[in-house]
Amino acid sequence: MIDYIKGELTELTPAIAVVEAAGVGYAMNISLNTFTAIQGKKEVKLYVHEAIREDAHVLFGFAAKKEREMFLLLITVSGVGPNTARMVLSSMSPAELCNSISTGNERMIKTIKGIGLKTAQRIIVDLRDKIVTLGITQEIPAGGSIEQPVNNQVKDEAVSALTMLGFSPAPSQKVVVKILQDNPAMPVELVVKMALKMIK
């Protein structure tokens, strides 16, 4: 499996990037987000997803790992193929998409070409917990940006413990982040105990 291709950017259009590495030119389908990120660069590193079908071997390239992770999640949703996933990521940044999924904003997702109401609802239902579990979503509370960073190891362990206890990852993560902002040095077991009292 190809993880990434690093080399000279020899051709670039809003849909395709050709990267030459070790004398081979790799044509990769890209989103507009990636196009914007690599425009004007001579050397690039693109993270790759290989879509192998009976009739074709297609490469998709991403400027950031987060975007590839979102793409891989999108293609797990029934009715969303690689080209539709690329269209989604051309219409919204991974952060905007995560925000729309976590807030259940089906109207926003439905504005994307090729996405109907049912598919938008499926994307939200299927991916809401997954984006939190993978840490793709931005841990930003509704009131604005986080004032201080939290201990990610403690946060991840606490969310994992709460998930194993049967709580959904999304509300668990919100509560854990809030606790750690107020008590940055709190050990994981106390975070979990406190979270158990706060999760509705």
PDB file of C-alpha atoms in Angstrom:
ATOM      1  CA  MET A   1       0.000   0.000   0.000  1.00  0.00           C
ATOM      2  CA  ILE A   2       1.264   3.491  -0.870  1.00  0.00           C
ATOM      3  CA  ASP A   3       1.130   5.803   2.168  1.00  0.00           C
ATOM      4  CA  TYR A   4       2.410   8.972   0.514  1.00  0.00           C
ATOM      5  CA  ILE A   5       4.233  10.167  -2.574  1.00  0.00           C
ATOM      6  CA  LYS A   6       6.870  12.872  -2.269  1.00  0.00           C
ATOM      7  CA  GLY A   7       8.444  14.499  -5.290  1.00  0.00           C
ATOM      8  CA  GLU A   8       8.263  17.200  -7.925  1.00  0.00           C
ATOM      9  CA  LEU A   9       4.852  18.596  -8.810  1.00  0.00           C
ATOM     10  CA  THR A  10       4.938  18.458 -12.620  1.00  0.00           C
ATOM     11  CA  GLU A  11       1.282  19.154 -13.444  1.00  0.00           C
ATOM     12  CA  LEU A  12      -1.576  20.649 -11.460  1.00  0.00           C
ATOM     13  CA  THR A  13      -5.242  21.281 -12.202  1.00  0.00           C
ATOM     14  CA  PRO A  14      -8.060  21.765  -9.654  1.00  0.00           C
ATOM     15  CA  ALA A  15      -8.867  18.048 -10.035  1.00  0.00           C
ATOM     16  CA  ILE A  16      -5.536  16.304 -10.780  1.00  0.00           C
ATOM     17  CA  ALA A  17      -1.966  16.562  -9.468  1.00  0.00           C
ATOM     18  CA  VAL A  18       0.927  14.758 -11.156  1.00  0.00           C
ATOM     19  CA  VAL A  19       3.884  14.126  -8.855  1.00  0.00           C
ATOM     20  CA  GLU A  20       7.146  12.718 -10.224  1.00  0.00           C
ATOM     21  CA  ALA A  21       8.982  10.471  -7.780  1.00  0.00           C
ATOM     22  CA  ALA A  22      11.992   8.334  -8.778  1.00  0.00           C
ATOM     23  CA  GLY A  23      11.286   8.892 -12.481  1.00  0.00           C
ATOM     24  CA  VAL A  24       7.626   7.859 -12.281  1.00  0.00           C
ATOM     25  CA  GLY A  25       4.784  10.373 -12.688  1.00  0.00           C
ATOM     26  CA  TYR A  26       1.846   9.592 -10.410  1.00  0.00           C
ATOM     27  CA  ALA A  27      -1.480  11.177 -11.423  1.00  0.00           C
ATOM     28  CA  MET A  28      -3.678  11.676  -8.379  1.00  0.00           C
ATOM     29  CA  ASN A  29      -7.248  12.886  -8.039  1.00  0.00           C
ATOM     30  CA  ILE A  30      -7.316  15.781  -5.577  1.00  0.00           C
ATOM     31  CA  SER A  31      -9.872  17.986  -3.842  1.00  0.00           C
ATOM     32  CA  LEU A  32      -9.956  21.772  -4.094  1.00  0.00           C
ATOM     33  CA  ASN A  33      -8.611  21.936  -0.526  1.00  0.00           C
ATOM     34  CA  THR A  34      -5.481  20.061  -1.598  1.00  0.00           C
ATOM     35  CA  PHE A  35      -5.239  22.081  -4.824  1.00  0.00           C
ATOM     36  CA  THR A  36      -5.174  25.312  -2.786  1.00  0.00           C
ATOM     37  CA  ALA A  37      -2.632  23.869  -0.326  1.00  0.00           C
ATOM     38  CA  ILE A  38      -0.080  22.808  -2.978  1.00  0.00           C
ATOM     39  CA  GLN A  39      -0.590  25.556  -5.582  1.00  0.00           C
ATOM     40  CA  GLY A  40       2.688  27.252  -6.455  1.00  0.00           C
ATOM     41  CA  LYS A  41       4.882  24.565  -4.848  1.00  0.00           C
ATOM     42  CA  LYS A  42       7.610  22.672  -6.705  1.00  0.00           C
ATOM     43  CA  GLU A  43       8.095  19.838  -4.224  1.00  0.00           C
ATOM     44  CA  VAL A  44       5.077  18.245  -2.562  1.00  0.00           C
ATOM     45  CA  LYS A  45       4.179  15.340  -0.307  1.00  0.00           C
ATOM     46  CA  LEU A  46       0.714  13.911  -0.871  1.00  0.00           C
ATOM     47  CA  TYR A  47      -0.905  11.246   1.303  1.00  0.00           C
ATOM     48  CA  VAL A  48      -2.436   8.586  -0.902  1.00  0.00           C
ATOM     49  CA  HIS A  49      -5.539   6.440  -1.023  1.00  0.00           C
ATOM     50  CA  GLU A  50      -5.575   3.701  -3.675  1.00  0.00           C
ATOM     51  CA  ALA A  51      -8.991   2.847  -5.099  1.00  0.00           C
ATOM     52  CA  ILE A  52      -8.552  -0.488  -6.877  1.00  0.00           C
ATOM     53  CA  ARG A  53     -11.427  -1.547  -9.088  1.00  0.00           C
ATOM     54  CA  GLU A  54     -11.687  -4.246 -11.744  1.00  0.00           C
ATOM     55  CA  ASP A  55     -11.436  -1.721 -14.552  1.00  0.00           C
ATOM     56  CA  ALA A  56      -9.104   0.874 -13.010  1.00  0.00           C
ATOM     57  CA  HIS A  57      -6.460   1.628 -10.408  1.00  0.00           C
ATOM     58  CA  VAL A  58      -7.118   5.181  -9.203  1.00  0.00           C
ATOM     59  CA  LEU A  59      -4.990   7.247  -6.816  1.00  0.00           C
ATOM     60  CA  PHE A  60      -6.399   9.989  -4.621  1.00  0.00           C
ATOM     61  CA  GLY A  61      -3.927  12.488  -3.138  1.00  0.00           C
ATOM     62  CA  PHE A  62      -4.303  14.643  -0.019  1.00  0.00           C
ATOM     63  CA  ALA A  63      -2.132  17.479   1.266  1.00  0.00           C
ATOM     64  CA  ALA A  64      -2.999  16.616   4.881  1.00  0.00           C
ATOM     65  CA  LYS A  65      -3.514  13.338   6.751  1.00  0.00           C
ATOM     66  CA  LYS A  66      -6.701  14.715   8.347  1.00  0.00           C
ATOM     67  CA  GLU A  67      -8.239  15.198   4.922  1.00  0.00           C
ATOM     68  CA  ARG A  68      -7.391  11.609   3.953  1.00  0.00           C
ATOM     69  CA  GLU A  69      -8.906  10.354   7.222  1.00  0.00           C
ATOM     70  CA  MET A  70     -12.125  12.271   6.462  1.00  0.00           C
ATOM     71  CA  PHE A  71     -12.155  10.863   2.908  1.00  0.00           C
ATOM     72  CA  LEU A  72     -11.775   7.283   4.215  1.00  0.00           C
ATOM     73  CA  LEU A  73     -14.640   7.848   6.652  1.00  0.00           C
ATOM     74  CA  LEU A  74     -16.883   9.328   3.967  1.00  0.00           C
ATOM     75  CA  ILE A  75     -16.477   6.357   1.616  1.00  0.00           C
ATOM     76  CA  THR A  76     -17.694   4.019   4.397  1.00  0.00           C
ATOM     77  CA  VAL A  77     -21.110   5.718   4.200  1.00  0.00           C
ATOM     78  CA  SER A  78     -23.630   3.934   1.992  1.00  0.00           C
ATOM     79  CA  GLY A  79     -24.185   5.944  -1.191  1.00  0.00           C
ATOM     80  CA  VAL A  80     -20.885   7.874  -0.955  1.00  0.00           C
ATOM     81  CA  GLY A  81     -18.217   6.737  -3.412  1.00  0.00           C
ATOM     82  CA  PRO A  82     -14.691   8.133  -3.846  1.00  0.00           C
ATOM     83  CA  ASN A  83     -15.763  10.805  -6.341  1.00  0.00           C
ATOM     84  CA  THR A  84     -18.613  12.005  -4.137  1.00  0.00           C
ATOM     85  CA  ALA A  85     -16.249  12.070  -1.140  1.00  0.00           C
ATOM     86  CA  ARG A  86     -13.828  14.195  -3.156  1.00  0.00           C
ATOM     87  CA  MET A  87     -16.702  16.535  -4.074  1.00  0.00           C
ATOM     88  CA  VAL A  88     -17.585  16.876  -0.369  1.00  0.00           C
ATOM     89  CA  LEU A  89     -13.965  17.723   0.499  1.00  0.00           C
ATOM     90  CA  SER A  90     -13.824  20.215  -2.372  1.00  0.00           C
ATOM     91  CA  SER A  91     -16.886  21.997  -1.005  1.00  0.00           C
ATOM     92  CA  MET A  92     -15.858  22.114   2.663  1.00  0.00           C
ATOM     93  CA  SER A  93     -12.649  21.914   4.652  1.00  0.00           C
ATOM     94  CA  PRO A  94     -12.290  18.887   6.974  1.00  0.00           C
ATOM     95  CA  ALA A  95     -12.869  21.228   9.957  1.00  0.00           C
ATOM     96  CA  GLU A  96     -16.078  22.665   8.430  1.00  0.00           C
ATOM     97  CA  LEU A  97     -17.311  19.172   7.580  1.00  0.00           C
ATOM     98  CA  CYS A  98     -16.593  17.918  11.110  1.00  0.00           C
ATOM     99  CA  ASN A  99     -18.440  20.905  12.513  1.00  0.00           C
ATOM    100  CA  SER A 100     -21.466  20.215  10.288  1.00  0.00           C
ATOM    101  CA  ILE A 101     -21.461  16.523  11.247  1.00  0.00           C
ATOM    102  CA  SER A 102     -21.040  17.096  14.997  1.00  0.00           C
ATOM    103  CA  THR A 103     -23.782  19.758  15.081  1.00  0.00           C
ATOM    104  CA  GLY A 104     -26.112  17.685  12.857  1.00  0.00           C
ATOM    105  CA  ASN A 105     -26.255  20.414  10.208  1.00  0.00           C
ATOM    106  CA  GLU A 106     -27.767  18.356   7.382  1.00  0.00           C
ATOM    107  CA  ARG A 107     -28.797  21.521   5.524  1.00  0.00           C
ATOM    108  CA  MET A 108     -25.161  22.552   5.097  1.00  0.00           C
ATOM    109  CA  ILE A 109     -24.079  19.082   3.887  1.00  0.00           C
ATOM    110  CA  LYS A 110     -27.068  18.901   1.511  1.00  0.00           C
ATOM    111  CA  THR A 111     -25.819  22.007  -0.344  1.00  0.00           C
ATOM    112  CA  ILE A 112     -22.951  19.900  -1.771  1.00  0.00           C
ATOM    113  CA  LYS A 113     -23.484  18.795  -5.372  1.00  0.00           C
ATOM    114  CA  GLY A 114     -24.558  15.150  -5.530  1.00  0.00           C
ATOM    115  CA  ILE A 115     -25.627  14.940  -1.872  1.00  0.00           C
ATOM    116  CA  GLY A 116     -29.346  14.587  -1.171  1.00  0.00           C
ATOM    117  CA  LEU A 117     -31.128  14.852   2.171  1.00  0.00           C
ATOM    118  CA  LYS A 118     -30.992  11.088   2.888  1.00  0.00           C
ATOM    119  CA  THR A 119     -27.247  10.885   2.159  1.00  0.00           C
ATOM    120  CA  ALA A 120     -26.588  13.997   4.284  1.00  0.00           C
ATOM    121  CA  GLN A 121     -28.498  12.395   7.183  1.00  0.00           C
ATOM    122  CA  ARG A 122     -26.577   9.113   6.725  1.00  0.00           C
ATOM    123  CA  ILE A 123     -23.236  10.973   6.788  1.00  0.00           C
ATOM    124  CA  ILE A 124     -24.201  12.617  10.090  1.00  0.00           C
ATOM    125  CA  VAL A 125     -25.555   9.433  11.725  1.00  0.00           C
ATOM    126  CA  ASP A 126     -22.690   7.189  10.527  1.00  0.00           C
ATOM    127  CA  LEU A 127     -19.785   9.548  11.191  1.00  0.00           C
ATOM    128  CA  ARG A 128     -20.724  11.642  14.230  1.00  0.00           C
ATOM    129  CA  ASP A 129     -19.104   9.278  16.749  1.00  0.00           C
ATOM    130  CA  LYS A 130     -16.291   8.189  14.426  1.00  0.00           C
ATOM    131  CA  ILE A 131     -14.869  11.699  13.937  1.00  0.00           C
ATOM    132  CA  VAL A 132     -14.591  12.054  17.711  1.00  0.00           C
ATOM    133  CA  THR A 133     -13.076   8.595  18.227  1.00  0.00           C
ATOM    134  CA  LEU A 134     -10.405   9.310  15.609  1.00  0.00           C
ATOM    135  CA  GLY A 135      -9.755  12.770  17.025  1.00  0.00           C
ATOM    136  CA  ILE A 136     -10.481  14.434  13.679  1.00  0.00           C
ATOM    137  CA  THR A 137     -13.056  16.812  15.085  1.00  0.00           C
ATOM    138  CA  GLN A 138     -11.894  20.114  16.508  1.00  0.00           C
ATOM    139  CA  GLU A 139     -12.305  20.158  20.295  1.00  0.00           C
ATOM    140  CA  ILE A 140     -13.817  23.621  20.306  1.00  0.00           C
ATOM    141  CA  PRO A 141     -16.709  24.315  22.662  1.00  0.00           C
ATOM    142  CA  ALA A 142     -19.747  26.175  21.365  1.00  0.00           C
ATOM    143  CA  GLY A 143     -18.659  29.392  23.068  1.00  0.00           C
ATOM    144  CA  GLY A 144     -15.522  29.828  20.941  1.00  0.00           C
ATOM    145  CA  SER A 145     -11.971  28.604  20.961  1.00  0.00           C
ATOM    146  CA  ILE A 146     -10.231  26.670  23.687  1.00  0.00           C
ATOM    147  CA  GLU A 147      -8.339  28.964  26.019  1.00  0.00           C
ATOM    148  CA  GLN A 148      -5.691  26.471  27.015  1.00  0.00           C
ATOM    149  CA  PRO A 149      -4.549  23.166  25.558  1.00  0.00           C
ATOM    150  CA  VAL A 150      -5.482  19.992  27.407  1.00  0.00           C
ATOM    151  CA  ASN A 151      -3.412  16.907  28.146  1.00  0.00           C
ATOM    152  CA  ASN A 152      -4.263  14.775  25.100  1.00  0.00           C
ATOM    153  CA  GLN A 153      -3.110  11.507  26.636  1.00  0.00           C
ATOM    154  CA  VAL A 154      -5.341  11.931  29.697  1.00  0.00           C
ATOM    155  CA  LYS A 155      -8.186  13.164  27.490  1.00  0.00           C
ATOM    156  CA  ASP A 156      -7.936  10.173  25.124  1.00  0.00           C
ATOM    157  CA  GLU A 157      -7.724   7.654  27.978  1.00  0.00           C
ATOM    158  CA  ALA A 158     -10.697   9.218  29.773  1.00  0.00           C
ATOM    159  CA  VAL A 159     -12.856   9.322  26.626  1.00  0.00           C
ATOM    160  CA  SER A 160     -11.878   5.732  25.843  1.00  0.00           C
ATOM    161  CA  ALA A 161     -12.844   4.609  29.361  1.00  0.00           C
ATOM    162  CA  LEU A 162     -16.202   6.413  29.177  1.00  0.00           C
ATOM    163  CA  THR A 163     -16.881   4.909  25.738  1.00  0.00           C
ATOM    164  CA  MET A 164     -16.205   1.422  27.132  1.00  0.00           C
ATOM    165  CA  LEU A 165     -18.680   2.191  29.917  1.00  0.00           C
ATOM    166  CA  GLY A 166     -21.325   2.751  27.252  1.00  0.00           C
ATOM    167  CA  PHE A 167     -21.331   6.535  26.849  1.00  0.00           C
ATOM    168  CA  SER A 168     -21.205   8.137  23.390  1.00  0.00           C
ATOM    169  CA  PRO A 169     -17.775   9.547  22.470  1.00  0.00           C
ATOM    170  CA  ALA A 170     -19.042  13.003  21.411  1.00  0.00           C
ATOM    171  CA  PRO A 171     -20.640  14.128  24.709  1.00  0.00           C
ATOM    172  CA  SER A 172     -17.904  12.316  26.676  1.00  0.00           C
ATOM    173  CA  GLN A 173     -15.194  14.257  24.881  1.00  0.00           C
ATOM    174  CA  LYS A 174     -16.916  17.617  25.499  1.00  0.00           C
ATOM    175  CA  VAL A 175     -17.183  16.923  29.231  1.00  0.00           C
ATOM    176  CA  VAL A 176     -13.602  15.609  29.510  1.00  0.00           C
ATOM    177  CA  VAL A 177     -12.151  18.632  27.672  1.00  0.00           C
ATOM    178  CA  LYS A 178     -14.099  20.984  29.975  1.00  0.00           C
ATOM    179  CA  ILE A 179     -12.831  19.150  33.103  1.00  0.00           C
ATOM    180  CA  LEU A 180      -9.215  19.238  31.884  1.00  0.00           C
ATOM    181  CA  GLN A 181      -9.430  22.934  31.024  1.00  0.00           C
ATOM    182  CA  ASP A 182     -10.472  23.660  34.596  1.00  0.00           C
ATOM    183  CA  ASN A 183      -8.109  21.067  36.158  1.00  0.00           C
ATOM    184  CA  PRO A 184      -5.120  20.564  33.785  1.00  0.00           C
ATOM    185  CA  ALA A 185      -3.182  18.307  36.197  1.00  0.00           C
ATOM    186  CA  MET A 186      -6.064  15.989  37.142  1.00  0.00           C
ATOM    187  CA  PRO A 187      -5.233  12.260  36.753  1.00  0.00           C
ATOM    188  CA  VAL A 188      -7.313  10.175  34.370  1.00  0.00           C
ATOM    189  CA  GLU A 189      -9.230   8.202  37.025  1.00  0.00           C
ATOM    190  CA  LEU A 190     -10.481  11.415  38.685  1.00  0.00           C
ATOM    191  CA  VAL A 191     -11.408  12.878  35.289  1.00  0.00           C
ATOM    192  CA  VAL A 192     -13.513   9.762  34.579  1.00  0.00           C
ATOM    193  CA  LYS A 193     -15.170   9.919  38.027  1.00  0.00           C
ATOM    194  CA  MET A 194     -16.031  13.592  37.591  1.00  0.00           C
ATOM    195  CA  ALA A 195     -17.237  13.028  34.016  1.00  0.00           C
ATOM    196  CA  LEU A 196     -19.598  10.272  35.190  1.00  0.00           C
ATOM    197  CA  LYS A 197     -21.384  12.847  37.366  1.00  0.00           C
ATOM    198  CA  MET A 198     -21.549  15.437  34.578  1.00  0.00           C
ATOM    199  CA  ILE A 199     -22.564  13.429  31.490  1.00  0.00           C
ATOM    200  CA  LYS A 200     -26.275  13.676  30.872  1.00  0.00           C
TER     201      LYS A 200
END
